[in-house]
Tab-separated table of C-alpha atoms in Angstrom:
chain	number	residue	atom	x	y	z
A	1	UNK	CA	-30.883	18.570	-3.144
A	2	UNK	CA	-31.211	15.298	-3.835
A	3	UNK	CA	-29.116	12.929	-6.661
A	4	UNK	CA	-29.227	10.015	-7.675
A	5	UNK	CA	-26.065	7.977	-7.866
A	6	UNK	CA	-24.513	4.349	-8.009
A	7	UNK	CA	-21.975	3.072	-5.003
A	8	UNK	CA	-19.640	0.548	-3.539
A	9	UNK	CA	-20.430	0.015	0.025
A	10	UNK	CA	-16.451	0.079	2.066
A	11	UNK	CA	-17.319	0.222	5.298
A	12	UNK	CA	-19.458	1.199	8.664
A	13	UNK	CA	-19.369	1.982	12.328
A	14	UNK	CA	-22.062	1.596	14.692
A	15	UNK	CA	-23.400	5.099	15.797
A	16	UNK	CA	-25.904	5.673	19.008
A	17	UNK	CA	-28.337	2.818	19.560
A	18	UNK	CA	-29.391	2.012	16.179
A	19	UNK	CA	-27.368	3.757	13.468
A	20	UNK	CA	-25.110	3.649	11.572
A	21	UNK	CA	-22.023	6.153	9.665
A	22	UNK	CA	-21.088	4.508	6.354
A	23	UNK	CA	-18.908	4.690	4.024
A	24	UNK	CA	-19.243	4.914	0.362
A	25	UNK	CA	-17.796	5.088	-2.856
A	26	UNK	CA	-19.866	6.615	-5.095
A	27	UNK	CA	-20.171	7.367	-8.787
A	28	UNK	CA	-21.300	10.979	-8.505
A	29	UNK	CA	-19.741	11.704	-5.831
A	30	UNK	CA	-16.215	10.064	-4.783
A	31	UNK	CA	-15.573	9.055	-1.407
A	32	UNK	CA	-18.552	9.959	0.577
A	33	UNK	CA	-20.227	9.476	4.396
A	34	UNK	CA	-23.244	9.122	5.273
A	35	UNK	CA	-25.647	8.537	8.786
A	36	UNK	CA	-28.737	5.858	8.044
A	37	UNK	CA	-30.826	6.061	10.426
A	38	UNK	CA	-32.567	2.667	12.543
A	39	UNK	CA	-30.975	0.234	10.157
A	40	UNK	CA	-29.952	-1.518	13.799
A	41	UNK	CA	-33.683	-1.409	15.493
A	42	UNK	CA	-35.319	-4.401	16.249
A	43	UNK	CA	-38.223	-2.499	15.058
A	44	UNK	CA	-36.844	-2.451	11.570
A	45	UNK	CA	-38.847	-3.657	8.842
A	46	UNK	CA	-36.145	-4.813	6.508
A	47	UNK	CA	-31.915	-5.741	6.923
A	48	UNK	CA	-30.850	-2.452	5.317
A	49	UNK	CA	-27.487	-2.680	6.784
A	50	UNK	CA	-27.286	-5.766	4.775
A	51	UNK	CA	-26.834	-3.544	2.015
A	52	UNK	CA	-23.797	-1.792	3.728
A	53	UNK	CA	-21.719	-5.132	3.788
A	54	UNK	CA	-18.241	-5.088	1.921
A	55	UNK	CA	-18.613	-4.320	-1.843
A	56	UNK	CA	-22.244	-4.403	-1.888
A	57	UNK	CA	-23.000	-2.597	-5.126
A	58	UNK	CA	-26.155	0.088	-4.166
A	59	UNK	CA	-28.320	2.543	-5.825
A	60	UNK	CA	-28.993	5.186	-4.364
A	61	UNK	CA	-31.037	8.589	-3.481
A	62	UNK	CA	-28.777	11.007	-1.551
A	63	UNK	CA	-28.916	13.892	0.211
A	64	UNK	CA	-26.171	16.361	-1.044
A	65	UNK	CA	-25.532	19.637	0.009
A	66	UNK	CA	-21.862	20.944	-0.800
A	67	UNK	CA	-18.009	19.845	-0.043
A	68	UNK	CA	-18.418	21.361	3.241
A	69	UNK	CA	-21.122	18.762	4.559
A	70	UNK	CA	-18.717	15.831	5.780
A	71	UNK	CA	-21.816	13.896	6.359
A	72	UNK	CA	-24.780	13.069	4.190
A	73	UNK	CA	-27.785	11.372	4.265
A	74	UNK	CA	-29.799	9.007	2.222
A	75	UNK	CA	-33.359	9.095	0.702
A	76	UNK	CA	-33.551	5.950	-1.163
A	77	UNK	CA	-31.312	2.147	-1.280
A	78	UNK	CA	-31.571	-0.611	-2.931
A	79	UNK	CA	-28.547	-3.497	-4.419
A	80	UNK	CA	-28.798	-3.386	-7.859
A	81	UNK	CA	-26.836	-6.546	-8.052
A	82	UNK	CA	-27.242	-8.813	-5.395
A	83	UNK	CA	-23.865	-11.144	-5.016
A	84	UNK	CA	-24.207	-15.275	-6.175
A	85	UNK	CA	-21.252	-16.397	-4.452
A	86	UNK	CA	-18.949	-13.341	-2.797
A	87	UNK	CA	-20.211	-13.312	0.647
A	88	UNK	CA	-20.616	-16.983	0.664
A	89	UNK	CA	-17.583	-18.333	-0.443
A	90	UNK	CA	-14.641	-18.173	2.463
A	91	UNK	CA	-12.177	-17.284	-0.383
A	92	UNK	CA	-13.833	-14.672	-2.566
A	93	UNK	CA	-14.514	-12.661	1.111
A	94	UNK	CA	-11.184	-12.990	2.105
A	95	UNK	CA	-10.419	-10.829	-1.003
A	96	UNK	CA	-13.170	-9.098	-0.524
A	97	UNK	CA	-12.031	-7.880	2.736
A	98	UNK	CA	-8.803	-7.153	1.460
A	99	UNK	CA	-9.883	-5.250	-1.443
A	100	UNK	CA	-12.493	-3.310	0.752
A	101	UNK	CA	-9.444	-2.220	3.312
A	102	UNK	CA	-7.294	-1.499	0.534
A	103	UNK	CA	-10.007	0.987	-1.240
A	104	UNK	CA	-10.814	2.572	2.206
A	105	UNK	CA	-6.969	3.701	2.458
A	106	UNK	CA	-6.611	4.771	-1.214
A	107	UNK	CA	-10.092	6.406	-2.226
A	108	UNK	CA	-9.390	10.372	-0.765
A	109	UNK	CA	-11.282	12.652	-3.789
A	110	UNK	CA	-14.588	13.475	-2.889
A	111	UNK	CA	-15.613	13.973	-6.786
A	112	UNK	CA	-16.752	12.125	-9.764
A	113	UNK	CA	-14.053	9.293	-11.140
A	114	UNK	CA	-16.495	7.348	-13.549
A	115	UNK	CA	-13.604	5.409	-15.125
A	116	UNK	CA	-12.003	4.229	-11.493
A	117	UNK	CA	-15.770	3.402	-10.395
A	118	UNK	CA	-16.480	1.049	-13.353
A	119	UNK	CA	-13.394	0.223	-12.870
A	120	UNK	CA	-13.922	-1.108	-8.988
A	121	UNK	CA	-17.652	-2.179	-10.012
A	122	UNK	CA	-16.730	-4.577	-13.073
A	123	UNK	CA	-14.075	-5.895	-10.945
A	124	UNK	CA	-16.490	-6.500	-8.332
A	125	UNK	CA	-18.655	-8.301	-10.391
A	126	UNK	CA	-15.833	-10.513	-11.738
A	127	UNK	CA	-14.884	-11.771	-8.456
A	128	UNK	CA	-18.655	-12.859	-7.691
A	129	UNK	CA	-19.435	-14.790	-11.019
A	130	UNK	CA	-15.680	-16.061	-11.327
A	131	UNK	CA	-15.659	-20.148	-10.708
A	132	UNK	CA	-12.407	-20.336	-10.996
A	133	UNK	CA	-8.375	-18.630	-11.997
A	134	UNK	CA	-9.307	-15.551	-9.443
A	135	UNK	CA	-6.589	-16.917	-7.209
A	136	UNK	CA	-4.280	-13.891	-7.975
A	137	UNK	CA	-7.385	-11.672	-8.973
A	138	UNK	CA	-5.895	-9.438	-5.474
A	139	UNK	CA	-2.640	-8.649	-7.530
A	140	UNK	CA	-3.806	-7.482	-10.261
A	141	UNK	CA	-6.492	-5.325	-8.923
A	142	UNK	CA	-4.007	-3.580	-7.194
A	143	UNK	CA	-1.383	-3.354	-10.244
A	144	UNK	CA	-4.743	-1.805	-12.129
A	145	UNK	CA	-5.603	0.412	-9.234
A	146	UNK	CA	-2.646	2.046	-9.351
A	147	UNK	CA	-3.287	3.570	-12.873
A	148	UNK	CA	-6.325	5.316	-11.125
A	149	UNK	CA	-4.784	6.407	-8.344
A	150	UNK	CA	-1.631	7.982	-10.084
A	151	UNK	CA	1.247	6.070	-9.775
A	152	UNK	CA	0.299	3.319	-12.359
A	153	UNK	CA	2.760	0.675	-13.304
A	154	UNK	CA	4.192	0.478	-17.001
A	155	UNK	CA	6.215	-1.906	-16.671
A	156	UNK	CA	7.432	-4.797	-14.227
A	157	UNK	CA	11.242	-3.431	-14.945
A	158	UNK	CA	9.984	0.087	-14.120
A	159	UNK	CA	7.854	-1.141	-10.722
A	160	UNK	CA	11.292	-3.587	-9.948
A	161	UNK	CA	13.585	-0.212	-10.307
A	162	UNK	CA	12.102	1.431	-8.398
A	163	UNK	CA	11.431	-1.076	-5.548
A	164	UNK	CA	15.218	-1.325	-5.941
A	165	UNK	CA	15.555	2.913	-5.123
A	166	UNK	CA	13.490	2.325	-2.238
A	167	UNK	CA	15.649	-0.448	-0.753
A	168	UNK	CA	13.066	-3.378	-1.002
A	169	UNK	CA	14.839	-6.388	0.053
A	170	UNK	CA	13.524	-8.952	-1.813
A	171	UNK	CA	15.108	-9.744	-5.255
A	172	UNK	CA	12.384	-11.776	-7.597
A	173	UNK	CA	13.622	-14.911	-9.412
A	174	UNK	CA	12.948	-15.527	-13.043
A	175	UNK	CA	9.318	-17.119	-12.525
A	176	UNK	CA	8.326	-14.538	-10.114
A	177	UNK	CA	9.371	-11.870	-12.808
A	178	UNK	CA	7.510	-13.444	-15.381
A	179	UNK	CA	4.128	-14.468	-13.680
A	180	UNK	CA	4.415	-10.800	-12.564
A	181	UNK	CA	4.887	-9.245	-15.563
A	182	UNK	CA	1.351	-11.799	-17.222
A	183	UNK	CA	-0.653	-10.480	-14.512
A	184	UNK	CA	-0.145	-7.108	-15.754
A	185	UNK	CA	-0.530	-7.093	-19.311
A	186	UNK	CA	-3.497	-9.381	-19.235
A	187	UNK	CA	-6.910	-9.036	-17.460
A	188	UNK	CA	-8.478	-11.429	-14.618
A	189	UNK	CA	-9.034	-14.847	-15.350
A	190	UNK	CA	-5.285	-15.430	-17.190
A	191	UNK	CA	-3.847	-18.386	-15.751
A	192	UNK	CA	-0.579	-17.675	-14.417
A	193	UNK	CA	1.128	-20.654	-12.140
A	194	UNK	CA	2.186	-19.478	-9.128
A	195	UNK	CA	3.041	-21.180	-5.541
A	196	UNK	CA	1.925	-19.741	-2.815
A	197	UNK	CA	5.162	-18.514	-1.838
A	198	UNK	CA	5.606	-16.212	-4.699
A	199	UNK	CA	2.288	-15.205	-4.562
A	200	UNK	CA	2.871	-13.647	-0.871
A	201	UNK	CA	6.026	-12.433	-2.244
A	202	UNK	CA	4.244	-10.448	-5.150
A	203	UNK	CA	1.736	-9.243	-3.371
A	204	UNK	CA	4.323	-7.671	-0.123
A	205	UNK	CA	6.015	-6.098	-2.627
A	206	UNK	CA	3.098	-4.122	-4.201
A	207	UNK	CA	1.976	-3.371	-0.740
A	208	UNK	CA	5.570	-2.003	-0.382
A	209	UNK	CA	5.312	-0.020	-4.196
A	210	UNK	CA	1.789	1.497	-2.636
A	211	UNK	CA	3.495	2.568	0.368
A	212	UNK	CA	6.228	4.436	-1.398
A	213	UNK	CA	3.401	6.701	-2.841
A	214	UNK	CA	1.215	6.833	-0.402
A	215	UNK	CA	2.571	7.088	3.032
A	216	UNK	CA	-0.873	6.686	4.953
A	217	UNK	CA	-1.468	3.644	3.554
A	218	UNK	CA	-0.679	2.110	7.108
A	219	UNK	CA	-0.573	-1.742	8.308
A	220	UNK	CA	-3.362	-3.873	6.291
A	221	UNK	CA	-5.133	-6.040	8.975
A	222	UNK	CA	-6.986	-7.974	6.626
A	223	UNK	CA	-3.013	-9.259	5.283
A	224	UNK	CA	-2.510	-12.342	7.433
A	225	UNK	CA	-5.977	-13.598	6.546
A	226	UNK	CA	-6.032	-13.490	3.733
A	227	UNK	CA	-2.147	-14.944	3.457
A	228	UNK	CA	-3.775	-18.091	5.448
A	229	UNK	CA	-6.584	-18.599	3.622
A	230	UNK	CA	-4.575	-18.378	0.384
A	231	UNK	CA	-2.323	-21.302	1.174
């Protein structure tokens, strides 16, 4: 049958000589896969695997049979918001990157979550039309993904107890504390002053919090860049 649904584009191999298997997070759906056909070719009329780059936002006309089918395929594509500044901008793809690797560990139900996906789309749409203050915008999409995913944060005491349980090392000073505890309770955009130093620091230790409750989240490649282009 075919459905119509709204998705976040994560991620893609290259399959046989001109195809592709991407993956998608979808509004209908959850997590999803799916084979496109001759986006690759030569021959191809239009860049359709432009539309599969990190956090492209897509409509779409899908294929979709039952849970069973790991792999699905789609009728109709298009963006429905084409990015301004994301891809173009070395600093909003950084966290782009990040954000993409971070969703493609996380995301696991394969059914509908229409509060987490606006959740990821308005955030994605943030990060392109922000000019400026999205510096720590990485940090608190993560404290807010958390909610989503089930082990939200309450409170910076609760997330530094429990850190604590776990053996983290690294005890945060009073600033660190603080600029933590603003990134939560307000949305993106809040100017919180932070040196790069405690940034890294904040941002390790909710890759460590993640880890705790989820144990497949794995080494994040996209880290270091993003650490270096942060400076």
């Amino acid at each position: 049958m075919l459905h119509k649904t709204k998705g976040v584009a994560l991620s893609y191999i290259r399959y046989r000589e001109s195809s592709i298997i991407a993956k998608v997070y979808t509004e209908a759906f959850g997590i999803q896969t799916y084979i496109v056909n001759g986006v690759r070719s030569s021959k191809s009329k239009t860049n359709k695997i432009a539309l599969f780059q990190p956090l492209t936002l897509l409509d779409m006309v899908v294929y979709h049979k039952s849970k069973e089918d790991t792999i699905h395929r789609i009728s109709e594509l298009k963006c429905y918001n084409p990015f301004q500044s994301l891809p173009y901008d070395m600093y909003k793809s950084s966290l782009a990157m990040f954000i993409t690797e971070i969703l493609g560990k996380t995301l696991r139900e394969e059914e509908t979550n229409e509060p987490l996906f606006q959740f990821i789309e308005e955030s994605v749409l943030y990060l392109d039309e922000a000019s400026d203050h999205f510096e720590n915008f990485h940090i608190q999409f993560l404290l807010q993904l958390a909610s989503f995913l089930g082990f939200g944060i309450e409170s910076i005491a609760d997330l530094e107890g429990e850190l604590r349980e776990n053996h983290y090392p690294h005890i945060p000073d009073v600033k660190e504390h603080f600029a933590t505890e603003q990134l939560l309770l307000h949305g993106y955009g809040v100017e919180v002053a932070l040196d790069r130093n405690r940034r890294v620091d904040i941002l390790e230790k909710l890759l460590f919090f993640y880890k705790i409750h989820m144990d497949t989240l794995g080494e994040i490649r996209s880290l270091d860049v993003l650490k270096e282009v942060l400076r």
